[in-house]
């Protein structure tokens, strides 16, 4: 019996490595949500997010021969995306930005829970310091455990745990300070 | 036309009516290495006409924001930006600001807007350079408590097109009530 | 409550699709370089080895130049966007100053 999903992934990677353009496009399509969403939530700017996301895949195209497996590919994509986003944030001159205006076309609201609360949470996450922001995104968007996050971000596991703990506390505190939001978080 | 745009248009017309033979629209920017060492963040951009042309080729005409940027840079031959952010108020020497302002008293440069905000301790000067009946240079000097910025744009300037970039690329939108975005 | 917040975070951070045509845009940018590489082996069949080596060297240089140029172009675009952003921000500062100055005073006097 074959696992069709796993084989098709390995197959795309192998074919892309040998120069098959359509296979590379399949890889892009398979991983574009992850890469783009990480960049979007890190940078809180859809245009910059697309710039970064494109740059990630351009770099992947050049370094494809170094990617060993699909697991390695996902690791590489998450690492390069967060790294490029953090670098971009460090180079960003300080200026006033409007809060991320989430067009319905940019962020699909989740069917579960309170859309207003979710939007507020995304805005609060965008205010976290970049390294903490990356940790939160890898934990709750990518569902990674602290050890894997530590490997992607090249930081000690205890630092990852500390970022998580402080970020959650900060989010909770800010939600408590926003009328209606704390109750919404409780109600779900 | 919005009131501010009308004001700007009038100011540009007034500047153009006083046209005089002009020196180069490109400012001689000081070597800011010492300032850069003290700044917590630095933006340093120097794009001549070939780099502007190259950048333009990577702007996607199908994206409204990129199309707006292409419009804004059409006719430009140079864009030079130096912006420094500091961790303490007024950590940059006034002499650096004055050395650039001095160049703007050369023939052809006209002050367009001069803002002195005592409340926010901001000074912003916008100068335009005219030759004949055309504006071919723009200079902005902004000194804020923790940020010092010089912008020098060379070439055929369209302030309206620059203004239309607001809301894109993280450029703040002008809030009609004049309030800062928190 | 912690579990509730985490659940809300997961819901809020569900991954979203990039704007339509994203994969095609990426492919377009990668395909240009790929086309040059793909052309090479056919030429090698028909020309003498030395000439083939020269052609190969020239094409690789050309490909390298293309890659370098693309990188330069992307960097120039990023710089341009930063420059426009700073310019827009400072013009905004000036506009706001003008707007505040032209607002009638609220003072009614003693």
Coordinates of C-alpha atoms in Angstrom, one line a residue:
Chain A
X1 CA 0.0 0.0 0.0
X2 CA 1.4 3.4 -0.8
X3 CA 0.8 6.7 1.0
X4 CA -0.2 8.8 -2.1
X5 CA 0.2 12.1 -0.3
X6 CA 3.8 11.5 1.0
X7 CA 4.9 10.0 -2.3
X8 CA 3.5 12.9 -4.3
X9 CA 5.4 15.4 -2.1
X10 CA 8.7 13.5 -2.4
X11 CA 8.1 13.2 -6.1
X12 CA 7.6 16.9 -6.6
X13 CA 10.7 17.7 -4.7
X14 CA 12.8 15.2 -6.6
X15 CA 11.4 16.4 -9.9
X16 CA 11.9 20.1 -9.0
X17 CA 15.5 19.3 -8.0
X18 CA 16.1 17.8 -11.4
X19 CA 14.8 21.0 -13.1
X20 CA 11.1 20.3 -13.6
X21 CA 9.5 23.8 -13.6
X22 CA 6.0 22.5 -13.1
X23 CA 7.2 20.5 -10.1
X24 CA 8.7 23.6 -8.6
X25 CA 5.4 25.4 -9.1
X26 CA 3.6 22.5 -7.2
X27 CA 6.0 23.1 -4.3
X28 CA 5.2 26.8 -4.3
X29 CA 1.5 26.1 -4.4
X30 CA 1.8 23.6 -1.6
X31 CA 3.7 25.9 0.7
X32 CA 2.7 29.4 -0.3
X33 CA 0.0 29.7 2.5
X34 CA 2.5 28.9 5.2
X35 CA 5.2 31.3 3.8
X36 CA 2.9 34.1 3.0
X37 CA 1.0 33.9 6.3
X38 CA 4.1 33.9 8.4
X39 CA 5.4 36.9 6.5
X40 CA 2.0 38.7 6.7
X41 CA 1.7 38.3 10.5
X42 CA 5.3 39.2 11.0
X43 CA 5.3 42.4 8.9
X44 CA 1.6 43.4 9.2
X45 CA 1.8 44.6 5.6
X46 CA 0.4 42.6 2.7
X47 CA 2.7 44.1 0.1
X48 CA 5.9 43.5 2.1
X49 CA 4.6 40.1 2.9
X50 CA 4.3 39.2 -0.7
X51 CA 7.8 40.6 -1.4
X52 CA 9.3 38.5 1.3
X53 CA 7.3 35.4 0.3
X54 CA 8.5 35.7 -3.3
X55 CA 12.1 36.2 -2.1
X56 CA 11.8 33.0 0.0
X57 CA 10.8 31.0 -3.0
X58 CA 13.3 32.6 -5.3
X59 CA 16.0 31.6 -2.8
X60 CA 14.5 28.1 -2.6
X61 CA 14.8 27.8 -6.3
X62 CA 18.5 28.6 -6.2
X63 CA 19.2 26.3 -3.2
X64 CA 16.9 23.4 -4.1
X65 CA 19.7 20.9 -4.5
X66 CA 20.5 21.4 -0.8
X67 CA 17.0 20.4 0.4
X68 CA 17.0 16.8 1.5
X69 CA 13.4 16.0 2.1
X70 CA 10.0 17.6 2.5
X71 CA 10.5 17.9 6.3
X72 CA 13.7 19.7 5.6
X73 CA 11.9 21.9 3.0
X74 CA 9.3 23.0 5.5
X75 CA 12.0 23.7 8.1
X76 CA 14.0 25.7 5.6
X77 CA 10.9 27.7 4.4
X78 CA 9.9 28.6 8.0
X79 CA 13.5 29.5 8.9
X80 CA 14.1 31.7 5.9
X81 CA 10.7 33.4 6.1
X82 CA 11.1 34.4 9.7
X83 CA 14.7 35.4 9.3
X84 CA 13.9 37.6 6.3
X85 CA 10.9 39.1 8.1
X86 CA 12.9 39.9 11.2
X87 CA 15.7 41.4 9.1
X88 CA 13.2 43.5 7.3
X89 CA 11.7 44.7 10.6
X90 CA 15.1 45.6 11.9
X91 CA 15.9 47.7 8.8
X92 CA 12.5 49.4 8.8
X93 CA 12.8 53.1 9.7
X94 CA 10.6 54.1 12.6
X95 CA 7.5 55.7 11.2
X96 CA 3.8 55.6 11.9
X97 CA 1.9 52.8 10.3
X98 CA -1.8 52.4 10.2
X99 CA -2.8 49.2 11.9
X100 CA -3.1 46.3 9.5
X101 CA -6.3 46.9 7.7
X102 CA -7.5 43.4 7.0
X103 CA -9.5 43.4 3.8
X104 CA -11.8 40.5 3.5
X105 CA -9.7 39.6 0.5
X106 CA -6.5 39.4 2.5
X107 CA -7.3 37.5 5.6
X108 CA -10.1 34.9 5.6
X109 CA -11.9 35.1 8.9
X110 CA -12.1 31.9 10.7
X111 CA -15.5 30.3 10.9
X112 CA -14.7 29.4 14.6
X113 CA -14.9 31.9 17.4
X114 CA -15.3 35.6 17.4
X115 CA -13.9 37.3 14.3
X116 CA -13.6 40.6 16.1
X117 CA -11.5 39.0 18.9
X118 CA -9.4 37.3 16.3
X119 CA -8.7 40.5 14.5
X120 CA -7.8 42.2 17.8
X121 CA -5.5 39.3 18.6
X122 CA -3.7 39.6 15.3
X123 CA -3.3 43.3 15.9
X124 CA -1.8 42.7 19.3
X125 CA 0.5 40.0 18.0
X126 CA 1.8 42.6 15.4
X127 CA 2.9 44.7 18.4
X128 CA 5.1 42.0 20.0
X129 CA 8.8 42.4 19.5
X130 CA 9.9 40.5 16.4
X131 CA 11.6 37.5 18.0
X132 CA 8.6 36.9 20.3
X133 CA 6.2 37.5 17.4
X134 CA 8.0 34.8 15.4
X135 CA 7.8 32.4 18.4
X136 CA 4.0 33.0 18.8
X137 CA 3.4 32.5 15.0
X138 CA 5.4 29.3 14.8
X139 CA 3.6 28.0 17.8
X140 CA 0.0 28.9 17.0
X141 CA 0.0 29.2 13.2
X142 CA 2.4 26.4 12.5
X143 CA 1.5 24.3 15.6
X144 CA 5.2 23.6 16.3
X145 CA 6.5 22.6 19.7
X146 CA 9.1 24.7 21.5
X147 CA 12.0 22.4 20.6
X148 CA 11.3 22.7 16.8
X149 CA 10.7 26.4 17.1
X150 CA 14.1 26.7 18.8
X151 CA 15.7 24.9 15.9
X152 CA 14.1 27.1 13.3
X153 CA 14.9 30.3 15.0
X154 CA 18.3 29.1 16.3
X155 CA 17.5 30.2 19.8
X156 CA 17.7 28.2 23.1
X157 CA 14.5 26.2 24.0
X158 CA 14.2 28.1 27.3
X159 CA 14.2 31.4 25.4
X160 CA 11.4 30.1 23.2
X161 CA 9.4 29.1 26.3
X162 CA 10.1 32.4 27.9
X163 CA 8.9 34.3 24.9
X164 CA 5.7 32.2 24.8
X165 CA 5.0 32.7 28.4
X166 CA 5.6 36.4 28.4
X167 CA 3.7 36.9 25.1
X168 CA 0.7 35.1 26.3
X169 CA 0.7 37.0 29.5
X170 CA 1.0 40.3 27.6
X171 CA -1.8 39.3 25.2
X172 CA -4.0 38.3 28.2
X173 CA -3.3 41.6 30.0
X174 CA -4.1 43.6 26.9
X175 CA -7.3 41.7 26.3
X176 CA -8.3 42.2 29.9
X177 CA -7.8 45.9 29.4
X178 CA -10.1 46.0 26.3
X179 CA -13.8 46.3 27.1
X180 CA -15.7 43.3 25.8
X181 CA -12.6 41.5 24.6
X182 CA -11.8 39.7 27.8
X183 CA -15.4 38.5 28.0
X184 CA -15.3 37.4 24.4
X185 CA -12.2 35.4 25.1
X186 CA -13.9 33.7 27.9
X187 CA -17.1 33.1 26.0
X188 CA -15.3 31.9 22.8
Chain B
X1 CA -9.5 69.2 -5.1
X2 CA -8.9 68.9 -1.3
X3 CA -8.0 72.1 0.5
X4 CA -4.4 70.9 1.3
X5 CA -3.8 70.0 -2.3
X6 CA -5.1 73.3 -3.4
X7 CA -2.7 75.0 -1.0
X8 CA 0.2 73.0 -2.3
X9 CA -0.7 73.8 -5.9
X10 CA -0.8 77.5 -5.1
X11 CA 2.5 77.3 -3.3
X12 CA 4.1 75.5 -6.3
X13 CA 2.7 78.1 -8.7
X14 CA 4.1 80.9 -6.5
X15 CA 7.5 79.3 -6.5
X16 CA 7.4 78.7 -10.3
X17 CA 6.6 82.4 -10.8
X18 CA 9.8 83.4 -9.2
X19 CA 11.9 81.2 -11.4
X20 CA 15.6 81.9 -11.6
X21 CA 18.7 80.2 -13.0
X22 CA 19.4 77.4 -10.6
X23 CA 22.4 75.3 -9.4
X24 CA 22.3 71.5 -9.4
X25 CA 19.1 70.0 -7.8
X26 CA 21.2 67.3 -6.2
X27 CA 22.3 68.3 -2.7
X28 CA 25.8 67.5 -1.4
X29 CA 24.9 65.4 1.6
X30 CA 27.5 65.3 4.4
X31 CA 29.3 62.1 5.3
X32 CA 27.0 60.9 8.1
X33 CA 29.2 58.1 9.3
X34 CA 29.6 59.5 12.8
X35 CA 25.8 60.0 13.0
X36 CA 25.2 56.6 11.7
X37 CA 27.3 55.1 14.5
X38 CA 25.2 56.8 17.1
X39 CA 21.8 56.1 15.5
X40 CA 19.7 53.1 16.6
X41 CA 18.3 52.9 13.0
X42 CA 19.5 54.2 9.7
X43 CA 17.9 54.5 6.3
X44 CA 20.3 55.3 3.5
X45 CA 19.1 55.3 0.0
X46 CA 20.9 56.5 -3.1
X47 CA 19.3 55.8 -6.4
X48 CA 20.5 57.4 -9.6
X49 CA 18.6 57.3 -12.8
X50 CA 19.8 53.9 -13.8
X51 CA 18.9 52.3 -10.5
X52 CA 15.5 54.1 -10.6
X53 CA 15.0 52.6 -14.0
X54 CA 16.1 49.2 -12.8
X55 CA 13.8 49.4 -9.8
X56 CA 10.9 50.5 -12.0
X57 CA 11.2 47.2 -14.0
X58 CA 10.5 45.3 -10.9
X59 CA 7.4 47.2 -10.1
X60 CA 4.3 45.2 -11.1
X61 CA 2.1 47.4 -13.3
X62 CA -0.9 45.2 -12.4
X63 CA -0.6 46.0 -8.7
X64 CA -2.3 49.4 -8.0
X65 CA 0.4 50.3 -5.4
X66 CA 3.3 49.5 -7.8
X67 CA 1.5 51.3 -10.6
X68 CA 1.2 54.4 -8.3
X69 CA 4.9 54.2 -7.5
X70 CA 5.8 54.0 -11.2
X71 CA 3.8 57.1 -11.8
X72 CA 5.4 58.9 -8.8
X73 CA 9.0 58.2 -10.1
X74 CA 8.4 58.8 -13.8
X75 CA 10.7 61.7 -14.7
X76 CA 12.9 61.3 -11.6
X77 CA 16.7 61.1 -12.1
X78 CA 17.7 60.7 -8.5
X79 CA 16.3 59.8 -5.1
X80 CA 18.5 60.3 -2.0
X81 CA 17.3 59.6 1.5
X82 CA 19.2 59.8 4.8
X83 CA 17.2 59.1 7.9
X84 CA 18.5 58.5 11.4
X85 CA 16.6 57.4 14.5
X86 CA 18.1 57.8 18.0
X87 CA 17.3 56.5 21.4
X88 CA 17.5 60.0 23.0
X89 CA 15.9 63.3 22.1
X90 CA 17.9 65.6 19.8
X91 CA 21.0 63.4 19.9
X92 CA 22.1 64.7 16.5
X93 CA 24.1 67.9 16.1
X94 CA 22.2 70.9 14.7
X95 CA 25.3 71.7 12.5
X96 CA 24.5 68.7 10.4
X97 CA 21.0 70.0 9.7
X98 CA 22.2 73.5 9.1
X99 CA 24.9 72.4 6.6
X100 CA 22.2 71.0 4.4
X101 CA 19.8 74.0 4.9
X102 CA 22.5 76.3 3.7
X103 CA 22.5 74.7 0.3
X104 CA 18.9 75.5 0.0
X105 CA 19.5 79.2 0.0
X106 CA 21.2 78.8 -3.4
X107 CA 19.5 80.3 -6.4
X108 CA 16.5 78.3 -7.7
X109 CA 15.5 76.7 -4.4
X110 CA 12.3 78.0 -3.0
X111 CA 10.8 77.2 0.4
X112 CA 7.4 75.5 -0.1
X113 CA 6.4 74.6 3.4
X114 CA 8.0 75.5 6.7
X115 CA 6.5 73.9 9.7
X116 CA 7.6 74.6 13.3
X117 CA 5.6 72.6 15.8
X118 CA 6.4 73.7 19.4
X119 CA 4.0 71.1 20.8
X120 CA 5.6 68.1 19.0
X121 CA 9.0 69.8 18.7
X122 CA 9.1 69.0 14.9
X123 CA 10.6 71.2 12.3
X124 CA 9.9 70.3 8.7
X125 CA 11.1 72.2 5.7
X126 CA 10.0 71.4 2.2
X127 CA 11.9 73.1 -0.6
X128 CA 11.3 73.0 -4.3
X129 CA 13.8 73.9 -7.0
X130 CA 12.6 75.4 -10.2
X131 CA 14.3 76.0 -13.6
X132 CA 12.4 77.9 -16.2
X133 CA 8.8 76.9 -15.5
X134 CA 9.5 73.4 -14.3
X135 CA 10.1 72.0 -10.8
X136 CA 13.2 69.7 -11.0
X137 CA 14.2 69.3 -7.4
X138 CA 12.6 68.6 -4.1
X139 CA 14.2 68.7 -0.7
X140 CA 12.7 67.8 2.7
X141 CA 14.5 68.3 6.0
X142 CA 12.7 67.0 9.0
X143 CA 14.1 67.2 12.5
X144 CA 12.0 65.5 15.1
X145 CA 13.1 64.8 18.7
X146 CA 14.4 61.3 17.8
X147 CA 14.6 61.3 14.1
X148 CA 16.5 63.4 11.6
X149 CA 15.7 63.0 7.9
X150 CA 16.9 64.5 4.6
X151 CA 15.1 63.7 1.4
X152 CA 16.5 65.0 -1.9
X153 CA 14.6 64.1 -5.1
X154 CA 16.0 65.2 -8.5
X155 CA 14.1 65.3 -11.7
X156 CA 10.6 66.2 -12.8
X157 CA 8.6 66.4 -9.6
X158 CA 4.9 65.7 -9.3
X159 CA 3.9 66.3 -5.7
X160 CA 0.4 65.1 -6.4
X161 CA 1.7 61.7 -7.5
X162 CA 3.8 61.5 -4.4
X163 CA 0.8 62.4 -2.3
X164 CA -1.3 59.7 -4.0
X165 CA 1.1 57.1 -2.5
X166 CA -0.5 57.6 0.9
X167 CA -2.0 54.4 2.3
X168 CA 0.4 52.2 0.2
X169 CA 3.8 50.7 1.2
X170 CA 3.2 51.7 4.8
X171 CA 3.0 55.4 3.9
X172 CA 0.8 57.0 6.5
X173 CA -2.6 58.3 5.4
X174 CA -3.3 61.9 6.2
X175 CA -5.9 61.8 8.9
X176 CA -8.3 64.6 8.2
X177 CA -8.6 65.6 11.8
X178 CA -4.8 66.0 12.0
X179 CA -4.5 63.5 14.8
X180 CA -1.6 61.1 15.0
X181 CA -2.4 57.4 14.6
X182 CA -1.8 55.7 18.0
Chain C
X1 CA -8.7 30.6 30.3
X2 CA -5.2 29.9 29.0
X3 CA -6.6 27.1 26.8
X4 CA -9.3 29.4 25.6
X5 CA -6.8 32.0 24.6
X6 CA -4.6 29.5 22.8
X7 CA -7.6 28.2 20.9
X8 CA -8.5 31.7 19.9
X9 CA -4.9 32.3 18.8
X10 CA -5.0 29.2 16.6
X11 CA -8.2 30.3 15.0
X12 CA -6.9 33.9 14.5
X13 CA -3.6 32.7 13.0
X14 CA -5.0 30.2 10.5
X15 CA -2.9 30.4 7.4
X16 CA -4.3 32.4 4.5
X17 CA -3.7 32.3 0.8
X18 CA -1.5 35.0 -0.8
X19 CA -3.0 37.2 -3.5
X20 CA -4.1 35.4 -6.6
X21 CA -1.4 34.5 -9.1
X22 CA 1.4 34.3 -6.5
X23 CA 2.7 31.0 -7.7
X24 CA 2.7 32.2 -11.3
X25 CA 4.6 35.3 -10.4
X26 CA 7.2 33.3 -8.6
X27 CA 7.5 30.8 -11.5
X28 CA 7.8 33.7 -14.0
X29 CA 10.8 35.0 -12.1
X30 CA 12.5 31.6 -11.8
X31 CA 11.7 30.5 -15.3
X32 CA 13.7 33.2 -17.0
X33 CA 16.9 31.8 -15.5
X34 CA 15.8 28.2 -16.1
X35 CA 15.3 28.8 -19.8
X36 CA 18.9 29.8 -20.3
X37 CA 20.2 26.7 -18.6
X38 CA 17.8 24.4 -20.5
X39 CA 19.1 25.7 -23.8
X40 CA 22.7 24.7 -23.3
X41 CA 22.8 20.9 -23.7
X42 CA 21.3 21.1 -27.2
X43 CA 24.0 23.5 -28.4
X44 CA 26.7 21.2 -27.1
X45 CA 25.6 18.4 -29.5
X46 CA 26.4 20.4 -32.6
X47 CA 29.5 22.5 -32.0
X48 CA 33.1 21.5 -31.5
X49 CA 34.1 21.0 -27.8
X50 CA 36.3 24.1 -27.5
X51 CA 33.7 26.3 -29.0
X52 CA 31.1 24.7 -26.8
X53 CA 33.2 25.4 -23.8
X54 CA 33.5 29.1 -24.8
X55 CA 29.7 29.3 -25.4
X56 CA 29.2 27.6 -22.0
X57 CA 31.4 30.1 -20.3
X58 CA 29.7 33.0 -22.0
X59 CA 26.3 31.7 -21.1
X60 CA 27.2 31.0 -17.6
X61 CA 28.5 34.5 -17.2
X62 CA 25.4 35.8 -18.8
X63 CA 23.3 33.7 -16.5
X64 CA 25.3 34.8 -13.5
X65 CA 24.9 38.4 -14.7
X66 CA 21.2 37.9 -15.1
X67 CA 20.9 36.5 -11.6
X68 CA 23.0 39.4 -10.3
X69 CA 20.9 41.9 -12.2
X70 CA 17.7 40.4 -10.8
X71 CA 19.1 40.6 -7.3
X72 CA 20.2 44.2 -7.9
X73 CA 16.8 45.1 -9.3
X74 CA 14.9 43.6 -6.3
X75 CA 17.2 45.5 -4.0
X76 CA 16.7 48.7 -6.0
X77 CA 13.0 48.2 -5.7
X78 CA 13.2 47.7 -2.0
X79 CA 15.3 50.8 -1.6
X80 CA 12.8 52.7 -3.8
X81 CA 9.9 51.7 -1.7
X82 CA 11.7 52.7 1.5
X83 CA 12.6 56.0 0.0
X84 CA 9.0 56.7 -1.1
X85 CA 7.8 55.6 2.3
X86 CA 10.1 58.0 4.2
X87 CA 9.3 60.8 1.7
X88 CA 5.6 60.2 2.1
X89 CA 5.9 60.2 5.9
X90 CA 7.7 63.5 6.0
X91 CA 5.4 65.1 3.5
X92 CA 2.6 63.9 5.7
X93 CA 4.3 65.6 8.7
X94 CA 4.5 68.8 6.7
X95 CA 0.8 68.6 5.6
X96 CA -0.4 68.0 9.1
X97 CA 1.6 71.0 10.3
X98 CA 0.0 73.1 7.6
X99 CA -3.4 71.8 8.5
X100 CA -3.0 72.5 12.2
X101 CA -1.7 76.0 11.5
X102 CA -4.6 76.8 9.2
X103 CA -7.1 75.6 11.8
X104 CA -8.8 78.5 13.6
X105 CA -7.6 79.0 17.1
X106 CA -9.8 77.7 20.0
X107 CA -8.7 80.5 22.3
X108 CA -11.6 82.9 23.1
X109 CA -9.4 85.2 25.2
X110 CA -9.7 86.1 28.8

